[in-house]
PDB file of C-alpha atoms in Angstrom:
ATOM      1  CA  MET A   1      22.293 -58.922   8.304  1.00 53.00           C
ATOM      2  CA  THR A   2      25.218 -58.351  11.313  1.00 52.00           C
ATOM      3  CA  GLY A   3      23.711 -57.274  15.414  1.00 63.00           C
ATOM      4  CA  GLU A   4      24.061 -53.652  15.192  1.00 75.00           C
ATOM      5  CA  PRO A   5      21.495 -51.379  17.036  1.00 85.00           C
ATOM      6  CA  PRO A   6      18.693 -50.445  14.998  1.00 89.00           C
ATOM      7  CA  VAL A   7      18.811 -46.450  13.194  1.00 93.00           C
ATOM      8  CA  HIS A   8      16.271 -44.061  15.201  1.00 93.00           C
ATOM      9  CA  ALA A   9      13.939 -43.574  11.672  1.00 96.00           C
ATOM     10  CA  SER A  10      11.508 -44.605   9.901  1.00 97.00           C
ATOM     11  CA  THR A  11      11.570 -46.519   6.600  1.00 98.00           C
ATOM     12  CA  VAL A  12       8.998 -46.459   3.539  1.00 98.00           C
ATOM     13  CA  ALA A  13       9.284 -47.583   0.167  1.00 98.00           C
ATOM     14  CA  ILE A  14       7.223 -48.107  -3.198  1.00 98.00           C
ATOM     15  CA  ARG A  15       7.861 -49.531  -6.130  1.00 96.00           C
ATOM     16  CA  ARG A  16      10.143 -48.017  -8.838  1.00 92.00           C
ATOM     17  CA  ARG A  17      11.319 -49.478 -11.822  1.00 88.00           C
ATOM     18  CA  GLY A  18      10.562 -52.819 -11.143  1.00 92.00           C
ATOM     19  CA  GLU A  19      11.839 -52.965  -7.679  1.00 92.00           C
ATOM     20  CA  TRP A  20      11.448 -51.909  -4.301  1.00 95.00           C
ATOM     21  CA  ALA A  21      13.743 -48.563  -3.452  1.00 97.00           C
ATOM     22  CA  GLY A  22      12.616 -47.703   0.121  1.00 98.00           C
ATOM     23  CA  VAL A  23      13.478 -44.450   2.180  1.00 98.00           C
ATOM     24  CA  ALA A  24      14.994 -43.710   5.561  1.00 98.00           C
ATOM     25  CA  ILE A  25      13.155 -40.967   6.903  1.00 98.00           C
ATOM     26  CA  LEU A  26      15.817 -39.680  10.426  1.00 97.00           C
ATOM     27  CA  GLY A  27      15.232 -37.876  13.137  1.00 94.00           C
ATOM     28  CA  PRO A  28      14.497 -38.133  16.648  1.00 91.00           C
ATOM     29  CA  SER A  29      11.448 -38.257  19.211  1.00 88.00           C
ATOM     30  CA  GLY A  30       8.666 -35.671  18.247  1.00 88.00           C
ATOM     31  CA  ALA A  31      10.145 -34.800  14.855  1.00 92.00           C
ATOM     32  CA  GLY A  32       7.564 -36.574  12.394  1.00 93.00           C
ATOM     33  CA  LYS A  33       8.866 -38.834  11.503  1.00 95.00           C
ATOM     34  CA  SER A  34       5.788 -41.572  12.071  1.00 94.00           C
ATOM     35  CA  ASP A  35       3.735 -38.338  10.016  1.00 95.00           C
ATOM     36  CA  LEU A  36       5.359 -38.286   6.816  1.00 97.00           C
ATOM     37  CA  ALA A  37       5.960 -41.828   6.235  1.00 97.00           C
ATOM     38  CA  LEU A  38       1.973 -41.865   6.525  1.00 95.00           C
ATOM     39  CA  ARG A  39       1.884 -39.240   4.248  1.00 96.00           C
ATOM     40  CA  LEU A  40       3.709 -41.059   1.662  1.00 97.00           C
ATOM     41  CA  ILE A  41       2.170 -44.372   2.502  1.00 96.00           C
ATOM     42  CA  GLY A  42      -1.239 -42.620   2.011  1.00 94.00           C
ATOM     43  CA  ARG A  43       0.290 -41.626  -1.886  1.00 95.00           C
ATOM     44  CA  GLY A  44       0.867 -45.649  -1.700  1.00 95.00           C
ATOM     45  CA  TRP A  45       3.851 -46.026  -0.140  1.00 97.00           C
ATOM     46  CA  ARG A  46       4.780 -49.217   2.199  1.00 98.00           C
ATOM     47  CA  LEU A  47       5.689 -49.342   5.493  1.00 98.00           C
ATOM     48  CA  VAL A  48       8.760 -50.972   6.113  1.00 98.00           C
ATOM     49  CA  SER A  49       9.263 -49.764   9.928  1.00 97.00           C
ATOM     50  CA  ASP A  50       8.386 -46.912  12.208  1.00 96.00           C
ATOM     51  CA  ASP A  51      10.007 -45.703  14.229  1.00 92.00           C
ATOM     52  CA  TYR A  52      13.294 -48.065  14.966  1.00 94.00           C
ATOM     53  CA  THR A  53      15.063 -50.231  11.710  1.00 97.00           C
ATOM     54  CA  ARG A  54      17.346 -52.470  11.456  1.00 97.00           C
ATOM     55  CA  MET A  55      20.093 -52.287   8.413  1.00 97.00           C
ATOM     56  CA  TRP A  56      22.284 -54.184   6.791  1.00 97.00           C
ATOM     57  CA  ALA A  57      25.072 -54.276   3.609  1.00 97.00           C
ATOM     58  CA  SER A  58      24.936 -56.504   1.380  1.00 97.00           C
ATOM     59  CA  ASP A  59      26.931 -56.288  -1.705  1.00 96.00           C
ATOM     60  CA  GLY A  60      27.519 -53.222  -1.481  1.00 96.00           C
ATOM     61  CA  ALA A  61      23.765 -52.022  -1.573  1.00 97.00           C
ATOM     62  CA  LEU A  62      22.597 -50.938   1.940  1.00 97.00           C
ATOM     63  CA  TYR A  63      18.944 -52.570   3.479  1.00 98.00           C
ATOM     64  CA  ALA A  64      16.236 -52.361   5.644  1.00 97.00           C
ATOM     65  CA  THR A  65      13.250 -54.064   7.813  1.00 97.00           C
ATOM     66  CA  ALA A  66      11.595 -53.029  10.613  1.00 96.00           C
ATOM     67  CA  PRO A  67      12.413 -54.700  14.157  1.00 93.00           C
ATOM     68  CA  GLU A  68      10.098 -57.959  14.593  1.00 90.00           C
ATOM     69  CA  ARG A  69       7.980 -56.776  17.456  1.00 90.00           C
ATOM     70  CA  ILE A  70       7.056 -53.774  15.740  1.00 90.00           C
ATOM     71  CA  ALA A  71       6.930 -54.643  11.732  1.00 91.00           C
ATOM     72  CA  GLY A  72       4.189 -53.872  10.012  1.00 91.00           C
ATOM     73  CA  ARG A  73       2.564 -51.262  12.732  1.00 93.00           C
ATOM     74  CA  ILE A  74       2.886 -47.063  12.544  1.00 94.00           C
ATOM     75  CA  GLU A  75       1.788 -44.711  14.934  1.00 89.00           C
ATOM     76  CA  ALA A  76      -1.115 -42.007  14.281  1.00 90.00           C
ATOM     77  CA  ARG A  77      -0.325 -39.141  17.177  1.00 86.00           C
ATOM     78  CA  GLY A  78      -2.876 -38.389  18.895  1.00 85.00           C
ATOM     79  CA  VAL A  79      -4.676 -41.892  17.193  1.00 93.00           C
ATOM     80  CA  GLY A  80      -2.833 -44.717  18.376  1.00 88.00           C
ATOM     81  CA  ILE A  81      -0.364 -47.812  16.906  1.00 92.00           C
ATOM     82  CA  VAL A  82      -2.351 -49.123  13.313  1.00 93.00           C
ATOM     83  CA  SER A  83      -0.998 -51.573  10.813  1.00 90.00           C
ATOM     84  CA  VAL A  84      -0.796 -50.157   7.484  1.00 92.00           C
ATOM     85  CA  ALA A  85       0.644 -52.643   4.166  1.00 89.00           C
ATOM     86  CA  THR A  86       3.568 -53.111   4.655  1.00 94.00           C
ATOM     87  CA  ARG A  87       7.248 -54.146   2.944  1.00 96.00           C
ATOM     88  CA  PRO A  88       9.274 -56.872   4.752  1.00 96.00           C
ATOM     89  CA  VAL A  89      12.515 -55.275   2.951  1.00 97.00           C
ATOM     90  CA  ALA A  90      13.584 -52.509   0.811  1.00 97.00           C
ATOM     91  CA  ARG A  91      16.325 -51.520  -0.487  1.00 98.00           C
ATOM     92  CA  VAL A  92      17.606 -48.319   0.980  1.00 98.00           C
ATOM     93  CA  LEU A  93      18.652 -45.956  -1.945  1.00 98.00           C
ATOM     94  CA  LEU A  94      18.213 -42.693  -0.098  1.00 98.00           C
ATOM     95  CA  ALA A  95      17.751 -41.156   3.501  1.00 98.00           C
ATOM     96  CA  VAL A  96      16.494 -37.946   4.563  1.00 98.00           C
ATOM     97  CA  ALA A  97      16.808 -35.899   7.588  1.00 97.00           C
ATOM     98  CA  LEU A  98      13.940 -34.563   9.342  1.00 96.00           C
ATOM     99  CA  LEU A  99      15.030 -30.592  10.156  1.00 93.00           C
ATOM    100  CA  PRO A 100      12.694 -28.227  12.414  1.00 86.00           C
ATOM    101  CA  GLU A 101      12.895 -25.469  10.031  1.00 83.00           C
ATOM    102  CA  ALA A 102      12.989 -24.472   6.704  1.00 80.00           C
ATOM    103  CA  VAL A 103      16.217 -25.565   4.760  1.00 82.00           C
ATOM    104  CA  GLU A 104      18.463 -24.018   2.216  1.00 81.00           C
ATOM    105  CA  ARG A 105      17.401 -24.141  -1.156  1.00 83.00           C
ATOM    106  CA  LEU A 106      20.361 -25.282  -3.388  1.00 82.00           C
ATOM    107  CA  PRO A 107      22.355 -27.553  -0.860  1.00 85.00           C
ATOM    108  CA  GLU A 108      25.379 -28.628  -2.083  1.00 88.00           C
ATOM    109  CA  PRO A 109      25.134 -33.518  -1.474  1.00 90.00           C
ATOM    110  CA  GLU A 110      25.449 -34.864   1.770  1.00 94.00           C
ATOM    111  CA  PHE A 111      25.944 -38.585   2.466  1.00 97.00           C
ATOM    112  CA  ARG A 112      25.938 -40.505   5.976  1.00 96.00           C
ATOM    113  CA  ARG A 113      27.262 -44.105   6.003  1.00 97.00           C
ATOM    114  CA  PHE A 114      25.312 -46.522   6.897  1.00 96.00           C
ATOM    115  CA  ALA A 115      26.466 -50.336   7.779  1.00 96.00           C
ATOM    116  CA  GLY A 116      29.461 -49.579   5.750  1.00 96.00           C
ATOM    117  CA  VAL A 117      27.510 -48.483   2.732  1.00 97.00           C
ATOM    118  CA  GLU A 118      27.301 -44.091   0.980  1.00 97.00           C
ATOM    119  CA  THR A 119      23.807 -43.555   1.356  1.00 98.00           C
ATOM    120  CA  PRO A 120      22.635 -40.024  -0.273  1.00 98.00           C
ATOM    121  CA  VAL A 121      21.412 -37.563   2.429  1.00 97.00           C
ATOM    122  CA  LEU A 122      18.131 -34.795   1.897  1.00 97.00           C
ATOM    123  CA  ALA A 123      17.685 -32.179   4.592  1.00 96.00           C
ATOM    124  CA  LEU A 124      13.828 -31.520   4.102  1.00 96.00           C
ATOM    125  CA  ASP A 125      11.348 -29.622   6.918  1.00 95.00           C
ATOM    126  CA  PRO A 126       8.681 -32.413   6.973  1.00 95.00           C
ATOM    127  CA  ARG A 127       6.208 -29.449   7.946  1.00 93.00           C
ATOM    128  CA  PRO A 128       5.073 -27.953   4.367  1.00 94.00           C
ATOM    129  CA  ALA A 129       2.286 -30.000   2.072  1.00 92.00           C
ATOM    130  CA  SER A 130       5.086 -30.117   0.208  1.00 95.00           C
ATOM    131  CA  ALA A 131       7.697 -32.606   1.722  1.00 96.00           C
ATOM    132  CA  VAL A 132       5.612 -36.074  -0.255  1.00 97.00           C
ATOM    133  CA  GLU A 133       6.438 -34.514  -3.102  1.00 97.00           C
ATOM    134  CA  MET A 134      10.395 -33.632  -2.568  1.00 96.00           C
ATOM    135  CA  VAL A 135      11.051 -36.865  -1.099  1.00 97.00           C
ATOM    136  CA  ALA A 136       9.510 -38.743  -4.240  1.00 97.00           C
ATOM    137  CA  ALA A 137      11.963 -35.970  -6.673  1.00 96.00           C
ATOM    138  CA  ALA A 138      14.628 -36.726  -4.307  1.00 96.00           C
ATOM    139  CA  LEU A 139      14.438 -40.397  -4.689  1.00 97.00           C
ATOM    140  CA  GLU A 140      14.042 -40.153  -8.782  1.00 95.00           C
ATOM    141  CA  ARG A 141      17.829 -38.350  -8.682  1.00 92.00           C
ATOM    142  CA  VAL A 142      19.864 -40.706  -7.594  1.00 92.00           C
TER     143      VAL A 142
END
């Protein structure tokens, strides 16, 4: 792992096809990163990191973990800091960029480079109830 600063992202993972697949949820403070992560956790996903994520590349793959001081906890706005089921490390296969408005119906594919690894990006308005299903569907496509 390099000494690069953490990425402003909450990261969650789900077991699929025998491996843990991670999704980094990107956005500024108040964009809904933790809220979307909590909804995914409610559907069986595991928290890797809330709000800040350490990322590094290994053998061409992107991995994520929590900075030690925040590991295992997530902020539930209006409730406080809570402990949830976690995954200490996950391979990140998708990034979700949170937007405050509806997104284009059929956008061109987007990518962002993290630790030198080109990663697909899903632009998403996190407010609709279907946001959880959109993340799961997008992950199935990578």
